[in-house]
N, C-alpha and C. Protein backbone atom coordinates (compact mmCIF):
# COMPACT_ATOMS: atom_id res chain seq x y z
N MET A 1 120.44 43.29 251.68
CA MET A 1 120.83 43.41 250.26
C MET A 1 119.50 43.45 249.46
N GLU A 2 119.55 44.26 248.37
CA GLU A 2 118.31 44.49 247.58
C GLU A 2 118.08 43.28 246.77
N ARG A 3 116.90 43.13 246.39
CA ARG A 3 116.48 41.96 245.56
C ARG A 3 117.14 41.85 244.23
N ARG A 4 117.26 43.00 243.52
CA ARG A 4 117.87 43.00 242.28
C ARG A 4 119.36 42.51 242.25
N LYS A 5 120.07 42.94 243.31
CA LYS A 5 121.49 42.56 243.43
C LYS A 5 121.52 41.04 243.81
N LEU A 6 120.65 40.53 244.53
CA LEU A 6 120.62 39.13 244.77
C LEU A 6 120.39 38.34 243.52
N ARG A 7 119.46 38.76 242.69
CA ARG A 7 119.23 38.04 241.45
C ARG A 7 120.47 38.11 240.57
N ILE A 8 121.18 39.21 240.50
CA ILE A 8 122.40 39.29 239.75
C ILE A 8 123.41 38.33 240.27
N LEU A 9 123.65 38.30 241.55
CA LEU A 9 124.56 37.39 242.23
C LEU A 9 124.26 35.93 241.92
N ARG A 10 122.95 35.66 242.06
CA ARG A 10 122.56 34.23 241.78
C ARG A 10 122.78 33.84 240.28
N GLY A 11 122.57 34.86 239.43
CA GLY A 11 122.89 34.61 237.98
C GLY A 11 124.31 34.38 237.79
N LEU A 12 125.17 35.09 238.41
CA LEU A 12 126.63 34.89 238.24
C LEU A 12 127.05 33.55 238.71
N VAL A 13 126.48 33.14 239.89
CA VAL A 13 126.80 31.83 240.47
C VAL A 13 126.32 30.72 239.50
N ASN A 14 125.17 30.88 238.92
CA ASN A 14 124.63 29.89 238.06
C ASN A 14 125.59 29.81 236.75
N ILE A 15 126.01 30.89 236.24
CA ILE A 15 126.87 30.96 235.06
C ILE A 15 128.20 30.20 235.42
N SER A 16 128.66 30.47 236.66
CA SER A 16 129.91 29.84 237.07
C SER A 16 129.77 28.31 237.15
N LEU A 17 128.63 27.95 237.74
CA LEU A 17 128.38 26.50 237.88
C LEU A 17 128.27 25.77 236.56
N ILE A 18 127.55 26.38 235.63
CA ILE A 18 127.39 25.78 234.29
C ILE A 18 128.80 25.71 233.63
N SER A 19 129.53 26.72 233.76
CA SER A 19 130.89 26.64 233.03
C SER A 19 131.80 25.59 233.66
N LEU A 20 131.60 25.47 234.95
CA LEU A 20 132.47 24.46 235.63
C LEU A 20 132.05 23.03 235.25
N VAL A 21 130.76 22.83 235.19
CA VAL A 21 130.26 21.48 234.68
C VAL A 21 130.67 21.31 233.27
N PHE A 22 130.55 22.27 232.42
CA PHE A 22 130.96 22.19 231.00
C PHE A 22 132.49 21.84 230.96
N GLY A 23 133.32 22.58 231.73
CA GLY A 23 134.72 22.39 231.70
C GLY A 23 135.07 20.98 232.25
N ALA A 24 134.35 20.55 233.28
CA ALA A 24 134.69 19.24 233.81
C ALA A 24 134.35 18.12 232.78
N ILE A 25 133.19 18.20 232.11
CA ILE A 25 132.88 17.24 231.08
C ILE A 25 133.89 17.25 229.94
N LEU A 26 134.30 18.46 229.49
CA LEU A 26 135.36 18.52 228.46
C LEU A 26 136.66 17.87 228.90
N ASN A 27 137.00 18.10 230.17
CA ASN A 27 138.33 17.58 230.74
C ASN A 27 138.19 16.02 230.96
N LEU A 28 137.12 15.56 231.42
CA LEU A 28 136.99 14.13 231.69
C LEU A 28 136.91 13.28 230.40
N LEU A 29 136.23 13.83 229.45
CA LEU A 29 135.94 12.98 228.24
C LEU A 29 136.94 13.28 227.09
N ALA A 30 137.85 14.34 227.26
CA ALA A 30 138.79 14.67 226.22
C ALA A 30 139.66 13.51 225.79
N GLY A 31 140.09 12.79 226.79
CA GLY A 31 141.09 11.68 226.50
C GLY A 31 140.35 10.43 225.95
N ILE A 32 139.02 10.36 226.10
CA ILE A 32 138.29 9.10 225.78
C ILE A 32 137.66 9.25 224.34
N LEU A 33 137.05 10.38 224.11
CA LEU A 33 136.38 10.60 222.89
C LEU A 33 137.11 11.57 222.01
N GLY A 34 136.63 11.66 220.69
CA GLY A 34 137.25 12.71 219.86
C GLY A 34 136.74 14.09 220.24
N SER A 35 137.40 15.17 219.71
CA SER A 35 137.13 16.54 220.04
C SER A 35 135.73 16.98 219.70
N TYR A 36 135.27 16.46 218.51
CA TYR A 36 133.85 16.95 218.13
C TYR A 36 132.90 16.32 219.05
N TYR A 37 132.97 15.08 219.43
CA TYR A 37 131.99 14.40 220.19
C TYR A 37 131.98 14.99 221.61
N VAL A 38 133.17 15.43 222.15
CA VAL A 38 133.35 15.99 223.42
C VAL A 38 132.58 17.38 223.49
N LEU A 39 132.73 18.14 222.37
CA LEU A 39 132.10 19.45 222.33
C LEU A 39 130.59 19.27 222.25
N ILE A 40 130.17 18.39 221.50
CA ILE A 40 128.59 18.10 221.39
C ILE A 40 128.04 17.68 222.71
N ILE A 41 128.76 16.75 223.30
CA ILE A 41 128.32 16.19 224.60
C ILE A 41 128.31 17.32 225.70
N GLY A 42 129.45 18.06 225.74
CA GLY A 42 129.57 19.15 226.66
C GLY A 42 128.46 20.18 226.49
N PHE A 43 128.16 20.55 225.29
CA PHE A 43 127.14 21.52 224.94
C PHE A 43 125.75 20.95 225.47
N LEU A 44 125.40 19.72 225.22
CA LEU A 44 124.21 19.06 225.69
C LEU A 44 124.21 18.99 227.16
N VAL A 45 125.28 18.79 227.84
CA VAL A 45 125.35 18.81 229.28
C VAL A 45 125.01 20.12 229.77
N ALA A 46 125.61 21.18 229.18
CA ALA A 46 125.44 22.59 229.71
C ALA A 46 123.97 22.95 229.52
N LEU A 47 123.38 22.50 228.41
CA LEU A 47 121.90 22.85 228.17
C LEU A 47 121.06 22.11 229.24
N ILE A 48 121.28 20.88 229.53
CA ILE A 48 120.57 20.10 230.51
C ILE A 48 120.74 20.63 231.92
N THR A 49 121.98 21.06 232.26
CA THR A 49 122.32 21.68 233.56
C THR A 49 121.50 23.05 233.64
N PHE A 50 121.51 23.85 232.54
CA PHE A 50 120.76 25.11 232.62
C PHE A 50 119.29 24.87 232.82
N TYR A 51 118.71 23.78 232.17
CA TYR A 51 117.24 23.53 232.29
C TYR A 51 117.01 23.08 233.78
N CYS A 52 117.89 22.26 234.33
CA CYS A 52 117.62 21.78 235.74
C CYS A 52 117.77 23.02 236.73
N TYR A 53 118.62 23.86 236.51
CA TYR A 53 118.80 25.06 237.29
C TYR A 53 117.59 25.97 237.21
N ARG A 54 117.08 26.10 236.06
CA ARG A 54 115.82 26.91 235.85
C ARG A 54 114.70 26.33 236.63
N ARG A 55 114.56 24.96 236.49
CA ARG A 55 113.52 24.25 237.25
C ARG A 55 113.68 24.46 238.83
N ALA A 56 114.91 24.35 239.25
CA ALA A 56 115.16 24.59 240.68
C ALA A 56 114.87 25.96 241.09
N ASP A 57 115.08 26.89 240.27
CA ASP A 57 114.76 28.35 240.64
C ASP A 57 113.27 28.59 240.86
N SER A 58 112.45 27.69 240.25
CA SER A 58 110.99 27.92 240.34
C SER A 58 110.53 27.25 241.67
N GLU A 59 111.41 26.52 242.36
CA GLU A 59 111.06 25.84 243.64
C GLU A 59 111.48 26.68 244.84
N ALA A 60 110.87 26.37 246.00
CA ALA A 60 111.28 26.94 247.22
C ALA A 60 112.67 26.37 247.66
N ALA A 61 113.52 27.22 248.20
CA ALA A 61 114.86 26.72 248.56
C ALA A 61 114.78 25.66 249.65
N SER A 62 113.74 25.46 250.37
CA SER A 62 113.77 24.44 251.45
C SER A 62 113.06 23.18 250.95
N SER A 63 112.55 23.14 249.76
CA SER A 63 111.86 21.85 249.29
C SER A 63 112.87 20.89 248.77
N MET A 64 112.39 19.64 248.76
CA MET A 64 113.18 18.51 248.24
C MET A 64 113.37 18.64 246.72
N SER A 65 112.38 19.08 245.98
CA SER A 65 112.45 19.16 244.56
C SER A 65 113.51 20.14 244.20
N TYR A 66 113.71 21.18 244.98
CA TYR A 66 114.81 22.23 244.73
C TYR A 66 116.14 21.55 244.71
N TYR A 67 116.37 20.76 245.77
CA TYR A 67 117.67 20.09 245.95
C TYR A 67 117.80 19.03 244.87
N LEU A 68 116.84 18.41 244.38
CA LEU A 68 116.89 17.35 243.34
C LEU A 68 117.27 17.98 242.08
N TRP A 69 116.56 19.07 241.68
CA TRP A 69 116.90 19.78 240.45
C TRP A 69 118.19 20.47 240.48
N ARG A 70 118.64 20.97 241.65
CA ARG A 70 119.91 21.68 241.72
C ARG A 70 121.10 20.72 241.70
N TYR A 71 121.03 19.63 242.41
CA TYR A 71 122.16 18.78 242.60
C TYR A 71 122.22 17.60 241.45
N LEU A 72 121.08 17.33 240.85
CA LEU A 72 121.09 16.23 239.85
C LEU A 72 122.13 16.30 238.79
N PRO A 73 122.31 17.47 238.14
CA PRO A 73 123.32 17.52 237.07
C PRO A 73 124.71 17.30 237.51
N THR A 74 125.02 17.88 238.82
CA THR A 74 126.37 17.61 239.32
C THR A 74 126.58 16.15 239.66
N LEU A 75 125.62 15.48 240.21
CA LEU A 75 125.78 14.13 240.42
C LEU A 75 125.90 13.25 239.21
N ILE A 76 125.02 13.50 238.22
CA ILE A 76 125.08 12.67 237.03
C ILE A 76 126.27 12.98 236.16
N PHE A 77 126.65 14.24 235.93
CA PHE A 77 127.75 14.52 234.95
C PHE A 77 129.06 14.59 235.56
N ILE A 78 129.20 14.81 236.88
CA ILE A 78 130.51 14.92 237.36
C ILE A 78 130.82 13.76 238.40
N ALA A 79 130.03 13.52 239.38
CA ALA A 79 130.33 12.48 240.38
C ALA A 79 130.23 11.09 239.80
N MET A 80 129.23 10.75 239.03
CA MET A 80 129.09 9.41 238.58
C MET A 80 130.20 9.03 237.65
N PRO A 81 130.61 9.79 236.60
CA PRO A 81 131.70 9.34 235.80
C PRO A 81 133.06 9.19 236.51
N ILE A 82 133.27 10.04 237.51
CA ILE A 82 134.51 9.97 238.31
C ILE A 82 134.46 8.65 239.15
N VAL A 83 133.37 8.37 239.73
CA VAL A 83 133.29 7.15 240.63
C VAL A 83 133.33 5.89 239.72
N ALA A 84 132.70 5.90 238.62
CA ALA A 84 132.61 4.78 237.66
C ALA A 84 134.12 4.55 237.11
N TYR A 85 134.80 5.60 236.77
CA TYR A 85 136.15 5.43 236.28
C TYR A 85 137.10 4.84 237.26
N TRP A 86 137.12 5.41 238.48
CA TRP A 86 138.08 4.95 239.45
C TRP A 86 137.62 3.58 240.08
N SER A 87 136.40 3.30 240.14
CA SER A 87 135.92 2.03 240.70
C SER A 87 136.19 0.79 239.71
N SER A 88 136.18 1.19 238.39
CA SER A 88 136.40 0.12 237.43
C SER A 88 137.89 -0.25 237.23
N ARG A 89 138.75 0.46 237.89
CA ARG A 89 140.14 0.23 237.76
C ARG A 89 140.62 -0.92 238.65
N ASP A 90 141.28 -1.91 238.14
CA ASP A 90 141.73 -3.03 238.96
C ASP A 90 143.15 -2.91 239.38
N THR A 91 143.91 -1.87 238.88
CA THR A 91 145.27 -1.74 239.17
C THR A 91 145.45 -0.86 240.37
N GLN A 92 146.68 -0.84 241.00
CA GLN A 92 146.97 -0.04 242.08
C GLN A 92 147.05 1.41 241.65
N TRP A 93 146.74 2.34 242.59
CA TRP A 93 146.85 3.73 242.27
C TRP A 93 148.29 4.22 242.14
N THR A 94 148.62 4.90 241.12
CA THR A 94 149.89 5.43 240.94
C THR A 94 149.95 6.89 241.44
N LEU A 95 151.15 7.46 241.52
CA LEU A 95 151.32 8.85 241.89
C LEU A 95 150.52 9.74 240.86
N ALA A 96 150.66 9.39 239.63
CA ALA A 96 149.95 10.18 238.55
C ALA A 96 148.40 10.17 238.74
N ASP A 97 147.95 8.98 239.15
CA ASP A 97 146.44 8.91 239.40
C ASP A 97 146.07 9.72 240.65
N ILE A 98 146.82 9.73 241.65
CA ILE A 98 146.57 10.51 242.80
C ILE A 98 146.60 12.02 242.44
N ILE A 99 147.63 12.48 241.71
CA ILE A 99 147.73 13.82 241.25
C ILE A 99 146.50 14.24 240.46
N HIS A 100 146.11 13.33 239.56
CA HIS A 100 144.89 13.60 238.72
C HIS A 100 143.67 13.75 239.56
N ALA A 101 143.50 12.92 240.51
CA ALA A 101 142.36 12.98 241.41
C ALA A 101 142.34 14.25 242.17
N VAL A 102 143.48 14.69 242.70
CA VAL A 102 143.54 15.99 243.45
C VAL A 102 143.25 17.16 242.47
N GLN A 103 143.74 17.02 241.25
CA GLN A 103 143.52 18.06 240.31
C GLN A 103 141.99 18.23 240.03
N ILE A 104 141.26 17.15 239.85
CA ILE A 104 139.89 17.17 239.59
C ILE A 104 139.15 17.67 240.72
N GLY A 105 139.52 17.29 241.95
CA GLY A 105 139.00 17.80 243.17
C GLY A 105 139.14 19.30 243.31
N CYS A 106 140.27 19.76 243.10
CA CYS A 106 140.51 21.18 243.34
C CYS A 106 139.98 22.04 242.16
N SER A 107 139.98 21.47 240.91
CA SER A 107 139.61 22.25 239.81
C SER A 107 138.05 22.27 239.57
N PHE A 108 137.33 21.16 240.00
CA PHE A 108 135.94 21.04 239.68
C PHE A 108 135.03 20.80 240.94
N ILE A 109 135.42 19.77 241.62
CA ILE A 109 134.48 19.36 242.76
C ILE A 109 134.38 20.42 243.81
N LEU A 110 135.51 20.88 244.31
CA LEU A 110 135.43 21.87 245.53
C LEU A 110 134.76 23.15 244.99
N PRO A 111 135.08 23.76 243.84
CA PRO A 111 134.40 25.05 243.39
C PRO A 111 132.89 24.76 243.28
N ILE A 112 132.61 23.67 242.63
CA ILE A 112 131.10 23.33 242.44
C ILE A 112 130.39 23.28 243.77
N ILE A 113 130.93 22.61 244.79
CA ILE A 113 130.33 22.45 246.08
C ILE A 113 130.14 23.86 246.67
N CYS A 114 131.23 24.65 246.69
CA CYS A 114 131.14 25.97 247.31
C CYS A 114 130.13 26.85 246.53
N LEU A 115 130.17 26.91 245.27
CA LEU A 115 129.16 27.69 244.49
C LEU A 115 127.69 27.20 244.78
N LEU A 116 127.52 25.84 244.91
CA LEU A 116 126.18 25.38 245.24
C LEU A 116 125.77 25.92 246.59
N TYR A 117 126.64 25.94 247.55
CA TYR A 117 126.34 26.38 248.84
C TYR A 117 125.95 27.92 248.85
N VAL A 118 126.85 28.74 248.09
CA VAL A 118 126.59 30.21 247.96
C VAL A 118 125.25 30.44 247.21
N GLU A 119 124.86 29.67 246.24
CA GLU A 119 123.66 29.85 245.53
C GLU A 119 122.54 29.63 246.41
N ARG A 120 122.56 28.50 247.21
CA ARG A 120 121.50 28.20 248.09
C ARG A 120 121.36 29.36 249.17
N THR A 121 122.41 29.81 249.63
CA THR A 121 122.31 30.91 250.70
C THR A 121 121.67 32.17 249.97
N LEU A 122 122.10 32.41 248.84
CA LEU A 122 121.50 33.61 248.12
C LEU A 122 119.92 33.45 247.91
N LYS A 123 119.61 32.23 247.59
CA LYS A 123 118.19 31.97 247.32
C LYS A 123 117.40 32.05 248.58
N ASN A 124 118.01 31.63 249.65
CA ASN A 124 117.29 31.83 251.03
C ASN A 124 117.19 33.25 251.39
N ALA A 125 118.21 34.05 251.02
CA ALA A 125 118.14 35.49 251.35
C ALA A 125 117.18 36.23 250.45
N GLN A 126 116.95 35.67 249.27
CA GLN A 126 116.03 36.33 248.36
C GLN A 126 114.59 36.07 248.66
N GLN A 127 114.31 34.97 249.32
CA GLN A 127 112.91 34.71 249.69
C GLN A 127 112.39 35.35 250.91
């Protein structure tokens, strides 16, 4: 595959990842905070994620710093709030909680993991 096409595909994957992280933040915080705060926080998260992805792009795909910059936003903005929310609950899980967890997993976590894998494969092919 030609280099230009690989760059375009990686760009599309990055846009998809940033939009998924932005959507996840909006979804997770919508019930907790007001709409304006959620939009501001979501926008800041998208900017930080974009910065981290740009830093990762400057690193070699096999280096540890690449993985740190690439996966840090996902861990901080998606995984940690989910783990903190469900670990702080003292009550038994209800059916609604299980359905909500499956929805978050299918809507955000699984697509993000798949896109991170595709992006890494494209970066390796590009080098």
